[in-house]
């Protein structure tokens, strides 16, 4: 490997370590991620600081425990005074960009107190974890929260997917037996393929944006946080990936009756969630997990596509790559 000049920090939301072939999955083959593990270090005992998206990501960005950086839940702001990866790397001459999900909530009160305009150069960086938002997409866009200017929705409309929220109606919905549109929410329809073409799906689109940045950056040094939304739910996968896996490839659940021997209020509260109850049913697992595997396989293929571009651009040997 040559001297490191670039950093590619890849994050896949809800990716389990044991759903990679380099970590022993018996049927799900992930050769491109395996190749990264073979070339580098595979940390088999690594632990995130929170099971929740926002706090966990803020710990990644700051290098701090959740109880010290203070962003303890989704949409709890990260203090304007916290330094992040982007803040540390920019003074070293790296262009730091975000492509995908971050789940950071800006500290609006802190910005107001310091009289920093959110739309100023500094205000944007402070509001985006120190990264330039080359393209931010936090990934969950039900109708009541849909951003009419979401770049991915604009892209889908340009490709001919009509409607106010094609993220839901195509990328995360399926077609029923009579041609009706069925939502991908709540795990009911994960056995069917997404209505979107694979080339226009979230994973393909975000990889395209990452490739666009690599080509745009040229020889200038950079740190790109490529943050894939998938395999986070809704677990709706496009074909040909959805048809690659079936119930016979679902690993037996690692479960113990002693898990029910607790009066912890948080654990008990999560058990009352619909998805918490659903995943206790074996027939639900047999529907959902093949779709989950399909989404991982798709990500692996697109990571391979990105690695090919890095190689063509002469960046593969001088780029430090981390995947989590």
mmCIF file of C-alpha atoms in Angstrom:
data_model
loop_
_atom_site.group_PDB
_atom_site.id
_atom_site.type_symbol
_atom_site.label_atom_id
_atom_site.label_comp_id
_atom_site.label_asym_id
_atom_site.label_seq_id
_atom_site.Cartn_x
_atom_site.Cartn_y
_atom_site.Cartn_z
ATOM 1 C CA UNK A 1 0.000 0.000 0.000
ATOM 2 C CA UNK A 2 1.189 3.493 -0.802
ATOM 3 C CA UNK A 3 1.072 6.502 1.491
ATOM 4 C CA UNK A 4 -2.471 7.121 2.729
ATOM 5 C CA UNK A 5 -3.939 10.319 1.313
ATOM 6 C CA UNK A 6 -7.677 9.549 1.257
ATOM 7 C CA UNK A 7 -10.102 7.987 3.729
ATOM 8 C CA UNK A 8 -13.198 6.031 2.684
ATOM 9 C CA UNK A 9 -15.421 5.416 5.711
ATOM 10 C CA UNK A 10 -18.251 3.060 4.711
ATOM 11 C CA UNK A 11 -21.149 2.459 7.077
ATOM 12 C CA UNK A 12 -24.063 0.067 6.485
ATOM 13 C CA UNK A 13 -27.024 0.632 8.771
ATOM 14 C CA UNK A 14 -28.125 -2.502 10.697
ATOM 15 C CA UNK A 15 -25.488 -4.744 9.088
ATOM 16 C CA UNK A 16 -24.804 -7.710 11.367
ATOM 17 C CA UNK A 17 -21.203 -8.939 11.487
ATOM 18 C CA UNK A 18 -22.309 -12.566 11.182
ATOM 19 C CA UNK A 19 -24.145 -11.865 7.915
ATOM 20 C CA UNK A 20 -20.861 -11.686 5.995
ATOM 21 C CA UNK A 21 -19.172 -14.728 4.503
ATOM 22 C CA UNK A 22 -15.799 -13.626 5.914
ATOM 23 C CA UNK A 23 -17.372 -14.022 9.360
ATOM 24 C CA UNK A 24 -18.836 -17.437 8.668
ATOM 25 C CA UNK A 25 -22.288 -17.007 7.167
ATOM 26 C CA UNK A 26 -22.974 -20.355 5.488
ATOM 27 C CA UNK A 27 -24.859 -19.175 2.377
ATOM 28 C CA UNK A 28 -24.617 -15.389 2.018
ATOM 29 C CA UNK A 29 -21.524 -14.674 -0.078
ATOM 30 C CA UNK A 30 -19.990 -11.200 0.222
ATOM 31 C CA UNK A 31 -16.756 -11.433 -1.795
ATOM 32 C CA UNK A 32 -16.078 -7.704 -2.064
ATOM 33 C CA UNK A 33 -16.382 -7.055 1.667
ATOM 34 C CA UNK A 34 -14.425 -10.268 2.262
ATOM 35 C CA UNK A 35 -11.642 -8.894 0.064
ATOM 36 C CA UNK A 36 -11.409 -5.762 2.225
ATOM 37 C CA UNK A 37 -11.232 -7.947 5.339
ATOM 38 C CA UNK A 38 -8.527 -10.110 3.767
ATOM 39 C CA UNK A 39 -6.418 -7.092 2.830
ATOM 40 C CA UNK A 40 -6.762 -5.448 6.221
ATOM 41 C CA UNK A 41 -7.941 -6.222 9.749
ATOM 42 C CA UNK A 42 -11.279 -7.827 10.610
ATOM 43 C CA UNK A 43 -12.256 -6.718 14.105
ATOM 44 C CA UNK A 44 -14.324 -9.620 15.434
ATOM 45 C CA UNK A 45 -14.945 -8.109 18.885
ATOM 46 C CA UNK A 46 -15.998 -4.541 18.172
ATOM 47 C CA UNK A 47 -18.936 -2.901 19.930
ATOM 48 C CA UNK A 48 -20.986 0.174 19.106
ATOM 49 C CA UNK A 49 -21.821 2.599 21.907
ATOM 50 C CA UNK A 50 -25.579 2.593 21.381
ATOM 51 C CA UNK A 51 -28.121 0.413 19.568
ATOM 52 C CA UNK A 52 -29.819 3.591 18.297
ATOM 53 C CA UNK A 53 -28.767 5.244 15.009
ATOM 54 C CA UNK A 54 -28.148 8.816 16.106
ATOM 55 C CA UNK A 55 -26.226 8.281 19.356
ATOM 56 C CA UNK A 56 -24.122 5.502 17.855
ATOM 57 C CA UNK A 57 -23.126 7.634 14.894
ATOM 58 C CA UNK A 58 -22.260 10.598 17.105
ATOM 59 C CA UNK A 59 -19.906 8.306 19.033
ATOM 60 C CA UNK A 60 -18.256 7.244 15.768
ATOM 61 C CA UNK A 61 -17.858 10.876 14.707
ATOM 62 C CA UNK A 62 -16.580 12.241 18.021
ATOM 63 C CA UNK A 63 -14.709 9.256 19.464
ATOM 64 C CA UNK A 64 -16.653 9.791 22.692
ATOM 65 C CA UNK A 65 -19.070 7.794 24.801
ATOM 66 C CA UNK A 66 -22.746 8.602 24.362
ATOM 67 C CA UNK A 67 -23.079 9.948 27.905
ATOM 68 C CA UNK A 68 -20.267 12.465 27.261
ATOM 69 C CA UNK A 69 -21.228 13.801 23.809
ATOM 70 C CA UNK A 70 -24.854 14.134 24.971
ATOM 71 C CA UNK A 71 -26.714 13.100 21.791
ATOM 72 C CA UNK A 72 -28.487 10.330 23.672
ATOM 73 C CA UNK A 73 -31.310 9.548 21.242
ATOM 74 C CA UNK A 74 -32.349 10.172 17.653
ATOM 75 C CA UNK A 75 -32.993 13.889 17.051
ATOM 76 C CA UNK A 76 -31.190 14.906 20.252
ATOM 77 C CA UNK A 77 -28.714 17.532 18.989
ATOM 78 C CA UNK A 78 -24.968 17.098 19.077
ATOM 79 C CA UNK A 79 -23.556 20.129 20.880
ATOM 80 C CA UNK A 80 -22.106 22.793 18.627
ATOM 81 C CA UNK A 81 -18.939 22.536 20.733
ATOM 82 C CA UNK A 82 -18.224 18.886 19.892
ATOM 83 C CA UNK A 83 -15.450 18.262 17.390
ATOM 84 C CA UNK A 84 -16.017 15.475 14.862
ATOM 85 C CA UNK A 85 -14.019 13.532 12.297
ATOM 86 C CA UNK A 86 -14.712 16.219 9.750
ATOM 87 C CA UNK A 87 -13.511 18.982 12.054
ATOM 88 C CA UNK A 88 -10.244 17.193 12.763
ATOM 89 C CA UNK A 89 -9.519 16.204 9.157
ATOM 90 C CA UNK A 90 -10.345 19.418 7.297
ATOM 91 C CA UNK A 91 -7.367 21.371 8.722
ATOM 92 C CA UNK A 92 -5.136 18.572 7.397
ATOM 93 C CA UNK A 93 -6.167 19.456 3.872
ATOM 94 C CA UNK A 94 -8.787 16.771 3.276
ATOM 95 C CA UNK A 95 -12.124 17.585 1.705
ATOM 96 C CA UNK A 96 -14.573 15.877 4.059
ATOM 97 C CA UNK A 97 -17.882 14.873 2.497
ATOM 98 C CA UNK A 98 -20.980 12.932 3.457
ATOM 99 C CA UNK A 99 -22.701 10.691 0.923
ATOM 100 C CA UNK A 100 -25.760 9.079 2.514
ATOM 101 C CA UNK A 101 -27.052 8.878 6.043
ATOM 102 C CA UNK A 102 -25.875 10.659 9.181
ATOM 103 C CA UNK A 103 -28.933 11.034 11.465
ATOM 104 C CA UNK A 104 -27.424 14.058 13.173
ATOM 105 C CA UNK A 105 -29.663 16.753 14.619
ATOM 106 C CA UNK A 106 -28.140 20.220 14.506
ATOM 107 C CA UNK A 107 -27.727 22.218 17.717
ATOM 108 C CA UNK A 108 -29.951 25.108 16.664
ATOM 109 C CA UNK A 109 -29.843 26.754 20.082
ATOM 110 C CA UNK A 110 -26.042 26.639 20.068
ATOM 111 C CA UNK A 111 -25.885 28.102 16.573
ATOM 112 C CA UNK A 112 -28.212 30.922 17.627
ATOM 113 C CA UNK A 113 -26.180 31.608 20.759
ATOM 114 C CA UNK A 114 -22.985 31.900 18.725
ATOM 115 C CA UNK A 115 -24.793 33.847 15.980
ATOM 116 C CA UNK A 116 -23.841 31.304 13.323
ATOM 117 C CA UNK A 117 -26.275 31.235 10.419
ATOM 118 C CA UNK A 118 -27.280 27.612 9.643
ATOM 119 C CA UNK A 119 -26.946 28.256 5.909
ATOM 120 C CA UNK A 120 -23.462 29.792 6.178
ATOM 121 C CA UNK A 121 -20.375 27.747 5.287
ATOM 122 C CA UNK A 122 -19.544 27.189 8.965
ATOM 123 C CA UNK A 123 -23.189 26.695 9.886
ATOM 124 C CA UNK A 124 -23.627 23.921 7.312
ATOM 125 C CA UNK A 125 -20.521 22.099 8.533
ATOM 126 C CA UNK A 126 -21.555 22.375 12.186
ATOM 127 C CA UNK A 127 -25.028 21.120 11.245
ATOM 128 C CA UNK A 128 -23.698 18.104 9.326
ATOM 129 C CA UNK A 129 -21.147 16.619 11.764
ATOM 130 C CA UNK A 130 -18.297 18.536 10.195
ATOM 131 C CA UNK A 131 -18.924 17.031 6.753
ATOM 132 C CA UNK A 132 -19.839 18.783 3.551
ATOM 133 C CA UNK A 133 -23.236 17.274 2.646
ATOM 134 C CA UNK A 134 -22.402 16.128 -0.885
ATOM 135 C CA UNK A 135 -25.649 14.246 -0.547
ATOM 136 C CA UNK A 136 -27.369 13.648 2.777
ATOM 137 C CA UNK A 137 -30.240 11.187 2.929
ATOM 138 C CA UNK A 138 -31.215 9.766 6.321
ATOM 139 C CA UNK A 139 -33.298 7.131 4.659
ATOM 140 C CA UNK A 140 -36.755 6.982 6.255
ATOM 141 C CA UNK A 141 -39.296 9.033 4.342
ATOM 142 C CA UNK A 142 -42.883 7.988 5.087
ATOM 143 C CA UNK A 143 -45.507 10.277 3.609
ATOM 144 C CA UNK A 144 -45.965 12.386 6.720
ATOM 145 C CA UNK A 145 -42.242 13.224 6.805
ATOM 146 C CA UNK A 146 -41.412 13.175 3.093
ATOM 147 C CA UNK A 147 -39.163 16.009 1.912
ATOM 148 C CA UNK A 148 -40.545 17.250 -1.425
ATOM 149 C CA UNK A 149 -37.009 18.283 -2.401
ATOM 150 C CA UNK A 150 -35.315 15.026 -1.415
ATOM 151 C CA UNK A 151 -32.651 14.497 -4.073
ATOM 152 C CA UNK A 152 -33.417 10.798 -4.380
ATOM 153 C CA UNK A 153 -37.124 11.493 -4.932
ATOM 154 C CA UNK A 154 -36.214 14.039 -7.613
ATOM 155 C CA UNK A 155 -33.989 11.444 -9.250
ATOM 156 C CA UNK A 156 -36.755 8.833 -9.217
ATOM 157 C CA UNK A 157 -39.197 11.240 -10.834
ATOM 158 C CA UNK A 158 -36.619 11.972 -13.535
ATOM 159 C CA UNK A 159 -36.494 8.244 -14.215
ATOM 160 C CA UNK A 160 -40.267 8.130 -14.673
ATOM 161 C CA UNK A 161 -41.421 7.064 -11.199
ATOM 162 C CA UNK A 162 -44.398 9.316 -10.607
ATOM 163 C CA UNK A 163 -45.982 10.623 -7.412
ATOM 164 C CA UNK A 164 -45.286 12.798 -4.434
ATOM 165 C CA UNK A 165 -43.135 10.240 -2.611
ATOM 166 C CA UNK A 166 -41.630 7.653 -4.973
ATOM 167 C CA UNK A 167 -39.185 6.672 -2.188
ATOM 168 C CA UNK A 168 -42.141 4.959 -0.555
ATOM 169 C CA UNK A 169 -44.285 4.053 -3.541
ATOM 170 C CA UNK A 170 -41.496 2.383 -5.534
ATOM 171 C CA UNK A 171 -38.220 1.908 -3.640
ATOM 172 C CA UNK A 172 -39.929 0.653 -0.478
ATOM 173 C CA UNK A 173 -43.201 -0.767 -1.731
ATOM 174 C CA UNK A 174 -44.190 -3.937 -3.565
ATOM 175 C CA UNK A 175 -46.913 -4.955 -5.982
ATOM 176 C CA UNK A 176 -49.777 -7.157 -4.798
ATOM 177 C CA UNK A 177 -51.444 -9.956 -6.755
ATOM 178 C CA UNK A 178 -53.910 -7.543 -8.371
ATOM 179 C CA UNK A 179 -51.344 -4.869 -9.181
ATOM 180 C CA UNK A 180 -52.045 -2.884 -6.023
ATOM 181 C CA UNK A 181 -49.248 -0.972 -4.240
ATOM 182 C CA UNK A 182 -48.396 -2.543 -0.868
ATOM 183 C CA UNK A 183 -46.264 -0.693 1.685
ATOM 184 C CA UNK A 184 -42.970 -2.120 2.844
ATOM 185 C CA UNK A 185 -43.493 -0.918 6.410
ATOM 186 C CA UNK A 186 -44.119 -3.257 9.352
ATOM 187 C CA UNK A 187 -42.553 -6.350 7.743
ATOM 188 C CA UNK A 188 -45.738 -7.628 6.103
ATOM 189 C CA UNK A 189 -44.644 -7.638 2.471
ATOM 190 C CA UNK A 190 -40.909 -8.318 2.585
ATOM 191 C CA UNK A 191 -41.306 -11.591 0.666
ATOM 192 C CA UNK A 192 -42.029 -9.600 -2.507
ATOM 193 C CA UNK A 193 -39.561 -7.561 -4.610
ATOM 194 C CA UNK A 194 -39.475 -3.774 -4.608
ATOM 195 C CA UNK A 195 -41.318 -1.921 -7.370
ATOM 196 C CA UNK A 196 -38.155 0.000 -8.239
ATOM 197 C CA UNK A 197 -35.600 -1.277 -10.750
ATOM 198 C CA UNK A 198 -32.361 -2.370 -9.100
ATOM 199 C CA UNK A 199 -30.386 0.282 -10.987
ATOM 200 C CA UNK A 200 -32.610 2.983 -9.427
ATOM 201 C CA UNK A 201 -32.697 1.593 -5.872
ATOM 202 C CA UNK A 202 -31.264 3.428 -2.864
ATOM 203 C CA UNK A 203 -28.043 1.413 -2.725
ATOM 204 C CA UNK A 204 -27.338 1.775 -6.449
ATOM 205 C CA UNK A 205 -28.141 5.487 -6.385
ATOM 206 C CA UNK A 206 -25.917 6.270 -3.399
ATOM 207 C CA UNK A 207 -23.051 4.288 -4.909
ATOM 208 C CA UNK A 208 -23.450 6.346 -8.079
ATOM 209 C CA UNK A 209 -23.147 9.519 -6.017
ATOM 210 C CA UNK A 210 -20.016 8.211 -4.298
ATOM 211 C CA UNK A 211 -18.466 7.392 -7.663
ATOM 212 C CA UNK A 212 -19.357 10.860 -8.932
ATOM 213 C CA UNK A 213 -17.514 12.374 -5.982
ATOM 214 C CA UNK A 214 -14.398 10.225 -6.490
ATOM 215 C CA UNK A 215 -14.210 11.286 -10.126
ATOM 216 C CA UNK A 216 -14.904 14.915 -9.261
ATOM 217 C CA UNK A 217 -12.227 15.000 -6.545
ATOM 218 C CA UNK A 218 -9.511 13.768 -8.893
ATOM 219 C CA UNK A 219 -6.105 14.022 -7.248
ATOM 220 C CA UNK A 220 -7.265 16.189 -4.336
ATOM 221 C CA UNK A 221 -7.182 14.392 -0.932
ATOM 222 C CA UNK A 222 -10.509 13.583 0.675
ATOM 223 C CA UNK A 223 -12.423 11.780 3.393
ATOM 224 C CA UNK A 224 -15.757 10.424 2.205
ATOM 225 C CA UNK A 225 -18.289 9.063 4.674
ATOM 226 C CA UNK A 226 -20.283 6.726 2.432
ATOM 227 C CA UNK A 227 -23.213 5.809 4.609
ATOM 228 C CA UNK A 228 -25.607 3.267 3.125
ATOM 229 C CA UNK A 229 -29.201 3.354 4.346
ATOM 230 C CA UNK A 230 -29.664 -0.359 3.795
ATOM 231 C CA UNK A 231 -30.026 -3.008 5.097
ATOM 232 C CA UNK A 232 -32.035 -0.877 7.560
ATOM 233 C CA UNK A 233 -35.775 -1.533 7.411
ATOM 234 C CA UNK A 234 -38.105 -1.335 5.498
ATOM 235 C CA UNK A 235 -36.622 -4.658 4.384
ATOM 236 C CA UNK A 236 -37.697 -4.355 0.768
ATOM 237 C CA UNK A 237 -35.169 -5.546 -1.810
ATOM 238 C CA UNK A 238 -35.292 -5.212 -5.596
ATOM 239 C CA UNK A 239 -34.878 -8.107 -7.962
ATOM 240 C CA UNK A 240 -32.758 -9.914 -8.983
ATOM 241 C CA UNK A 241 -31.545 -9.847 -5.366
ATOM 242 C CA UNK A 242 -34.843 -10.594 -3.643
ATOM 243 C CA UNK A 243 -35.207 -13.900 -5.456
ATOM 244 C CA UNK A 244 -31.713 -15.070 -4.498
ATOM 245 C CA UNK A 245 -32.636 -16.167 -0.962
ATOM 246 C CA UNK A 246 -35.390 -18.140 0.694
ATOM 247 C CA UNK A 247 -36.553 -19.443 4.093
ATOM 248 C CA UNK A 248 -34.269 -22.472 3.861
ATOM 249 C CA UNK A 249 -31.250 -20.134 4.159
ATOM 250 C CA UNK A 250 -32.391 -18.470 7.402
ATOM 251 C CA UNK A 251 -29.981 -19.192 10.248
ATOM 252 C CA UNK A 252 -31.668 -20.596 13.391
ATOM 253 C CA UNK A 253 -32.326 -17.904 15.938
ATOM 254 C CA UNK A 254 -29.922 -17.492 18.852
ATOM 255 C CA UNK A 255 -32.499 -17.371 21.627
ATOM 256 C CA UNK A 256 -32.839 -18.369 25.268
ATOM 257 C CA UNK A 257 -35.906 -18.546 27.491
ATOM 258 C CA UNK A 258 -33.923 -16.677 30.141
ATOM 259 C CA UNK A 259 -34.264 -13.538 27.994
ATOM 260 C CA UNK A 260 -37.843 -13.270 29.242
ATOM 261 C CA UNK A 261 -36.733 -13.286 32.886
ATOM 262 C CA UNK A 262 -36.432 -9.534 33.264
ATOM 263 C CA UNK A 263 -38.514 -6.671 34.532
ATOM 264 C CA UNK A 264 -36.354 -4.032 32.846
ATOM 265 C CA UNK A 265 -38.820 -1.320 31.754
ATOM 266 C CA UNK A 266 -36.996 -0.437 28.534
ATOM 267 C CA UNK A 267 -36.732 -4.065 27.393
ATOM 268 C CA UNK A 268 -40.364 -4.684 28.232
ATOM 269 C CA UNK A 269 -41.423 -1.516 26.408
ATOM 270 C CA UNK A 270 -39.643 -2.584 23.220
ATOM 271 C CA UNK A 271 -41.330 -5.952 23.451
ATOM 272 C CA UNK A 272 -44.669 -4.188 23.043
ATOM 273 C CA UNK A 273 -43.617 -2.642 19.706
ATOM 274 C CA UNK A 274 -45.187 -4.289 16.692
ATOM 275 C CA UNK A 275 -41.818 -5.184 15.211
ATOM 276 C CA UNK A 276 -40.660 -6.562 18.566
ATOM 277 C CA UNK A 277 -43.657 -8.862 18.694
ATOM 278 C CA UNK A 278 -43.357 -9.781 15.021
ATOM 279 C CA UNK A 279 -39.760 -10.925 15.264
ATOM 280 C CA UNK A 280 -40.672 -13.402 17.978
ATOM 281 C CA UNK A 281 -42.668 -15.307 15.337
ATOM 282 C CA UNK A 282 -40.696 -17.752 13.233
ATOM 283 C CA UNK A 283 -42.810 -17.235 10.109
ATOM 284 C CA UNK A 284 -41.972 -13.521 10.203
ATOM 285 C CA UNK A 285 -38.241 -14.242 10.394
ATOM 286 C CA UNK A 286 -38.536 -16.598 7.433
ATOM 287 C CA UNK A 287 -40.059 -13.797 5.378
ATOM 288 C CA UNK A 288 -37.880 -10.909 6.513
ATOM 289 C CA UNK A 289 -34.405 -12.401 6.716
ATOM 290 C CA UNK A 290 -34.168 -13.483 3.042
ATOM 291 C CA UNK A 291 -34.921 -9.863 2.087
ATOM 292 C CA UNK A 292 -32.307 -8.685 4.605
ATOM 293 C CA UNK A 293 -29.762 -11.035 3.026
ATOM 294 C CA UNK A 294 -30.673 -9.725 -0.424
ATOM 295 C CA UNK A 295 -30.016 -6.132 0.645
ATOM 296 C CA UNK A 296 -26.583 -7.100 1.998
ATOM 297 C CA UNK A 297 -25.699 -8.961 -1.188
ATOM 298 C CA UNK A 298 -26.685 -5.900 -3.191
ATOM 299 C CA UNK A 299 -24.464 -3.640 -1.061
ATOM 300 C CA UNK A 300 -21.531 -6.013 -1.512
ATOM 301 C CA UNK A 301 -21.900 -5.915 -5.293
ATOM 302 C CA UNK A 302 -22.006 -2.119 -5.322
ATOM 303 C CA UNK A 303 -18.990 -1.868 -3.015
ATOM 304 C CA UNK A 304 -17.221 -3.990 -5.635
ATOM 305 C CA UNK A 305 -18.306 -1.462 -8.270
ATOM 306 C CA UNK A 306 -16.876 1.384 -6.197
ATOM 307 C CA UNK A 307 -13.592 -0.497 -5.632
ATOM 308 C CA UNK A 308 -13.257 -0.920 -9.402
ATOM 309 C CA UNK A 309 -13.622 2.836 -9.917
ATOM 310 C CA UNK A 310 -11.062 3.568 -7.198
ATOM 311 C CA UNK A 311 -8.661 1.231 -8.947
ATOM 312 C CA UNK A 312 -9.282 2.852 -12.327
ATOM 313 C CA UNK A 313 -8.698 6.298 -10.786
ATOM 314 C CA UNK A 314 -5.449 5.172 -9.158
ATOM 315 C CA UNK A 315 -6.896 5.702 -5.686
ATOM 316 C CA UNK A 316 -7.130 2.149 -4.393
ATOM 317 C CA UNK A 317 -3.534 2.003 -3.153
ATOM 318 C CA UNK A 318 -3.509 5.347 -1.348
ATOM 319 C CA UNK A 319 -6.980 5.218 0.258
ATOM 320 C CA UNK A 320 -7.565 3.969 3.786
ATOM 321 C CA UNK A 321 -10.860 2.038 3.735
ATOM 322 C CA UNK A 322 -12.961 1.307 6.819
ATOM 323 C CA UNK A 323 -16.261 -0.545 6.779
ATOM 324 C CA UNK A 324 -18.616 -0.959 9.710
#
